[in-house]
Short mmCIF file of C-alpha atoms in Angstrom, two decimals:
data_model
loop_
_atom_site.label_atom_id
_atom_site.label_comp_id
_atom_site.label_asym_id
_atom_site.label_seq_id
_atom_site.Cartn_x
_atom_site.Cartn_y
_atom_site.Cartn_z
CA ALA A 12 -40.49 45.91 -11.82
CA GLN A 13 -42.51 43.03 -12.69
CA SER A 14 -44.23 39.96 -11.27
CA VAL A 15 -46.47 37.31 -11.61
CA THR A 16 -49.71 36.62 -9.97
CA GLN A 17 -51.09 32.69 -9.92
CA LEU A 18 -54.08 32.99 -7.97
CA ASP A 19 -55.38 29.73 -8.20
CA SER A 20 -52.58 27.40 -5.55
CA GLN A 21 -54.37 23.85 -6.59
CA VAL A 22 -57.03 22.89 -9.31
CA PRO A 23 -58.44 19.33 -9.14
CA VAL A 24 -60.27 18.72 -12.44
CA PHE A 25 -61.64 15.63 -14.10
CA GLU A 26 -60.46 13.57 -16.42
CA GLU A 27 -61.50 14.63 -20.12
CA ALA A 28 -62.69 18.15 -18.63
CA PRO A 29 -61.42 21.31 -19.84
CA VAL A 30 -59.17 23.35 -17.43
CA GLU A 31 -57.71 27.03 -17.33
CA LEU A 32 -55.07 28.02 -15.09
CA ARG A 33 -54.64 31.87 -14.66
CA CYS A 34 -51.99 34.43 -14.58
CA ASN A 35 -51.49 37.42 -14.25
CA TYR A 36 -48.48 39.84 -14.75
CA SER A 37 -47.40 43.60 -14.05
CA SER A 38 -44.57 45.14 -16.00
CA SER A 39 -44.01 48.95 -16.69
CA VAL A 40 -42.80 47.46 -19.90
CA SER A 41 -43.11 44.74 -22.85
CA VAL A 42 -42.38 41.33 -21.31
CA TYR A 43 -41.89 38.05 -22.66
CA LEU A 44 -44.59 35.42 -21.33
CA PHE A 45 -44.00 31.31 -20.70
CA TRP A 46 -45.55 28.76 -18.80
CA TYR A 47 -43.23 26.36 -17.32
CA VAL A 48 -44.60 22.85 -15.94
CA GLN A 49 -42.81 20.51 -13.16
CA TYR A 50 -43.92 17.00 -13.20
CA PRO A 51 -43.06 15.30 -9.63
CA ASN A 52 -39.56 15.04 -9.20
CA GLN A 53 -38.37 16.66 -12.23
CA GLY A 54 -36.93 19.94 -13.27
CA LEU A 55 -38.97 22.70 -15.26
CA GLN A 56 -40.13 22.13 -18.51
CA LEU A 57 -41.27 25.01 -21.09
CA LEU A 58 -44.48 24.37 -22.36
CA LEU A 59 -45.36 27.93 -24.12
CA LYS A 60 -44.12 31.27 -24.45
CA TYR A 61 -45.61 34.26 -26.26
CA LEU A 62 -43.25 36.72 -27.68
CA SER A 63 -45.09 38.36 -30.35
CA GLY A 64 -47.37 38.00 -32.93
CA SER A 65 -50.54 36.05 -32.53
CA THR A 66 -51.66 36.35 -28.88
CA LEU A 67 -53.01 32.93 -28.97
CA VAL A 68 -50.17 30.51 -28.22
CA LYS A 69 -49.69 26.97 -28.87
CA GLY A 70 -47.66 24.76 -26.78
CA ILE A 71 -46.68 20.86 -26.24
CA ASN A 72 -49.37 18.43 -25.22
CA GLY A 73 -52.37 20.39 -26.38
CA PHE A 74 -51.79 23.00 -24.20
CA GLU A 75 -52.63 26.84 -24.94
CA ALA A 76 -52.54 30.50 -24.05
CA GLU A 77 -54.04 33.80 -24.59
CA PHE A 78 -51.86 36.89 -23.85
CA ASN A 79 -54.60 39.31 -23.38
CA LYS A 80 -52.60 42.65 -22.99
CA SER A 81 -55.43 44.87 -21.91
CA GLN A 82 -56.39 42.62 -18.66
CA THR A 83 -52.63 41.69 -18.58
CA SER A 84 -53.32 38.01 -18.51
CA PHE A 85 -51.66 34.82 -19.92
CA HIS A 86 -54.06 31.98 -18.97
CA LEU A 87 -53.34 28.67 -19.73
CA ARG A 88 -55.85 26.34 -21.49
CA LYS A 89 -56.54 22.53 -22.20
CA PRO A 90 -59.69 21.42 -23.75
CA SER A 91 -59.59 18.13 -22.14
CA VAL A 92 -56.65 16.86 -19.86
CA HIS A 93 -55.21 13.34 -19.01
CA ILE A 94 -54.15 12.16 -16.24
CA SER A 95 -50.68 12.59 -16.98
CA ASP A 96 -51.06 16.35 -17.15
CA THR A 97 -50.83 15.94 -12.98
CA ALA A 98 -48.34 18.64 -12.61
CA GLU A 99 -47.30 21.92 -10.83
CA TYR A 100 -47.20 24.58 -13.61
CA PHE A 101 -45.77 27.87 -13.49
CA CYS A 102 -46.28 31.23 -15.28
CA ALA A 103 -43.29 33.35 -15.70
CA VAL A 104 -42.38 36.61 -17.14
CA LEU A 105 -38.86 37.63 -18.66
CA ARG A 106 -37.77 41.03 -19.82
CA GLY A 107 -34.68 41.31 -21.63
CA TYR A 108 -31.53 40.57 -20.26
CA GLN A 109 -33.12 40.46 -16.72
CA LYS A 110 -33.99 37.15 -14.76
CA VAL A 111 -36.95 35.07 -15.64
CA THR A 112 -39.71 35.92 -12.64
CA PHE A 113 -41.47 32.85 -11.48
CA GLY A 114 -45.34 33.04 -10.03
CA THR A 115 -46.25 30.97 -7.30
CA GLY A 116 -47.32 27.82 -9.36
CA THR A 117 -50.44 26.08 -9.84
CA LYS A 118 -50.83 22.46 -8.87
CA LEU A 119 -53.18 20.46 -11.36
CA GLN A 120 -54.45 17.71 -9.93
CA VAL A 121 -56.44 15.55 -12.48
CA ILE A 122 -59.24 13.20 -11.00
CA PRO A 123 -59.58 9.70 -12.94
CA GLU B 16 -31.16 19.79 -29.21
CA PRO B 17 -28.86 21.35 -26.95
CA GLU B 18 -29.85 21.62 -23.05
CA VAL B 19 -28.38 22.66 -19.61
CA THR B 20 -26.95 20.06 -17.94
CA GLN B 21 -26.63 19.59 -14.28
CA THR B 22 -24.70 17.61 -11.83
CA PRO B 23 -25.45 15.42 -9.70
CA SER B 24 -29.09 15.02 -9.68
CA HIS B 25 -29.28 14.35 -5.92
CA GLN B 26 -26.69 15.74 -3.59
CA VAL B 27 -26.92 14.75 0.71
CA THR B 28 -24.73 16.76 2.69
CA GLN B 29 -24.07 17.49 6.08
CA MET B 30 -24.70 20.61 7.77
CA GLY B 31 -21.88 22.73 7.78
CA GLN B 32 -20.24 21.18 4.86
CA GLU B 33 -19.22 22.79 1.67
CA VAL B 34 -21.05 21.96 -1.60
CA ILE B 35 -20.55 22.62 -5.11
CA LEU B 36 -23.56 22.56 -7.93
CA ARG B 37 -22.09 22.30 -11.25
CA CYS B 38 -23.79 23.25 -14.49
CA VAL B 39 -23.18 23.34 -18.02
CA PRO B 40 -24.76 26.07 -20.14
CA ILE B 41 -25.81 25.59 -23.60
CA SER B 42 -22.40 26.50 -25.15
CA ASN B 43 -23.02 30.07 -27.07
CA HIS B 44 -25.16 31.28 -24.09
CA LEU B 45 -23.94 34.53 -22.26
CA TYR B 46 -26.01 34.67 -19.06
CA PHE B 47 -26.18 32.37 -16.71
CA TYR B 48 -28.88 32.04 -13.81
CA TRP B 49 -29.26 29.93 -10.46
CA TYR B 50 -32.82 29.28 -8.88
CA ARG B 51 -33.77 27.73 -6.11
CA GLN B 52 -37.02 25.69 -5.26
CA ILE B 53 -37.59 24.96 -1.74
CA LEU B 54 -39.94 21.98 -1.80
CA GLY B 55 -43.70 22.92 -2.05
CA GLN B 56 -42.70 26.60 -2.67
CA LYS B 57 -42.14 28.57 -5.64
CA VAL B 58 -39.12 28.96 -7.82
CA GLU B 59 -36.82 31.93 -6.86
CA PHE B 60 -34.45 33.45 -8.41
CA LEU B 61 -30.69 33.66 -6.30
CA VAL B 62 -28.13 35.18 -9.01
CA SER B 63 -27.44 35.95 -12.72
CA PHE B 64 -24.23 35.96 -14.00
CA TYR B 65 -22.70 38.04 -17.38
CA ASN B 66 -19.08 38.39 -18.50
CA ASN B 67 -17.57 36.62 -15.56
CA GLU B 68 -19.45 38.84 -13.05
CA ILE B 69 -22.62 38.58 -10.83
CA SER B 70 -25.25 41.06 -12.76
CA GLU B 71 -27.83 40.85 -10.31
CA LYS B 72 -28.46 38.59 -6.81
CA SER B 73 -31.30 38.44 -4.90
CA GLU B 74 -31.61 38.97 -0.62
CA ILE B 75 -31.14 35.26 -0.45
CA PHE B 76 -27.80 34.93 -2.27
CA ASP B 77 -25.78 36.02 1.31
CA ASP B 78 -22.19 35.29 1.38
CA GLN B 79 -22.72 31.77 1.70
CA PHE B 80 -23.14 31.67 -1.89
CA SER B 81 -20.81 32.05 -4.55
CA VAL B 82 -20.84 31.27 -8.39
CA GLU B 83 -18.04 30.56 -10.73
CA ARG B 84 -17.14 29.88 -14.54
CA PRO B 85 -14.07 27.92 -13.51
CA ASP B 86 -13.48 27.36 -17.31
CA GLY B 87 -14.97 27.65 -20.59
CA SER B 88 -17.94 25.43 -19.80
CA ASN B 89 -18.73 24.93 -16.26
CA PHE B 90 -20.87 27.17 -14.07
CA THR B 91 -20.89 26.38 -10.45
CA LEU B 92 -22.58 27.15 -7.34
CA LYS B 93 -20.86 27.05 -4.02
CA ILE B 94 -22.73 27.11 -0.46
CA ARG B 95 -19.90 27.27 1.75
CA SER B 96 -21.03 26.04 5.14
CA THR B 97 -24.81 24.31 4.50
CA LYS B 98 -27.57 24.64 6.65
CA LEU B 99 -30.53 22.78 6.44
CA GLU B 100 -32.63 25.41 5.28
CA ASP B 101 -30.59 25.28 2.03
CA SER B 102 -32.62 22.00 1.30
CA ALA B 103 -33.97 22.29 -2.13
CA MET B 104 -33.75 22.03 -5.74
CA TYR B 105 -31.54 24.05 -7.24
CA PHE B 106 -31.83 24.52 -11.06
CA CYS B 107 -29.26 26.41 -13.46
CA ALA B 108 -30.23 28.13 -16.30
CA SER B 109 -28.68 30.03 -19.55
CA SER B 110 -29.52 32.70 -21.98
CA GLU B 111 -28.54 33.89 -25.27
CA GLY B 112 -27.85 37.26 -24.30
CA GLY B 113 -28.33 40.24 -26.89
CA ALA B 114 -31.36 42.08 -28.38
CA SER B 115 -33.20 38.90 -29.23
CA ASP B 116 -32.76 37.37 -25.79
CA THR B 117 -36.09 35.52 -25.52
CA GLU B 118 -35.60 32.31 -23.35
CA ALA B 119 -34.14 31.11 -20.70
CA PHE B 120 -33.26 27.41 -20.63
CA PHE B 121 -33.39 25.50 -17.46
CA GLY B 122 -31.69 22.67 -16.18
CA GLN B 123 -33.11 19.49 -14.69
CA GLY B 124 -31.90 20.73 -11.37
CA THR B 125 -29.77 19.34 -8.42
CA ARG B 126 -32.00 18.30 -5.59
CA LEU B 127 -29.84 19.17 -2.20
CA THR B 128 -30.49 17.62 1.02
CA VAL B 129 -28.82 18.97 4.03
CA VAL B 130 -28.84 16.57 6.95
#
């Protein structure tokens, strides 16, 4: 079985400050890891994904995430956030043909 | 870039009515999915579909729900008799399948409002 835990349901951060959104996963086998972003009243957009290789993955809009196998984590980071980053962020795992399993989401609120 | 498209973007229906949500997956993809997101809640898996049959479904996907691939391009979700609690955003997704399958591509969603 695989599951995803996002410990923070909401993260407020001031504009231009750094942010880290936490994600931990559990799986008995190798998985593919994703971060999706959902802007208000919109669909799911892929931010970045980890498949294999380098543990630091860079995505769109200046986001990056680091895969840490020993800690089973895949935290999302951005060094300086913008108002337009206000959205909900979902960590997800995919194994082979199986369904994508989503975390409960973290709402990022960027404060001007 | 190929994308998953969903229609309509917003559907309002009366309780008890049947509704069909439509999706056009990416053309060479073999696996299709429906997910649901009730307002303010997480994205939940409903069903996956491969080779013209359901490969996996969640406990949410009860007898009121059905999926179909009526032709070579569309993938539909039917809710037979809608309830108020079916109001949600419904996302369709597709993936290539095969040993290199590494990503599910999501549509923009259909917001279903049951009144």
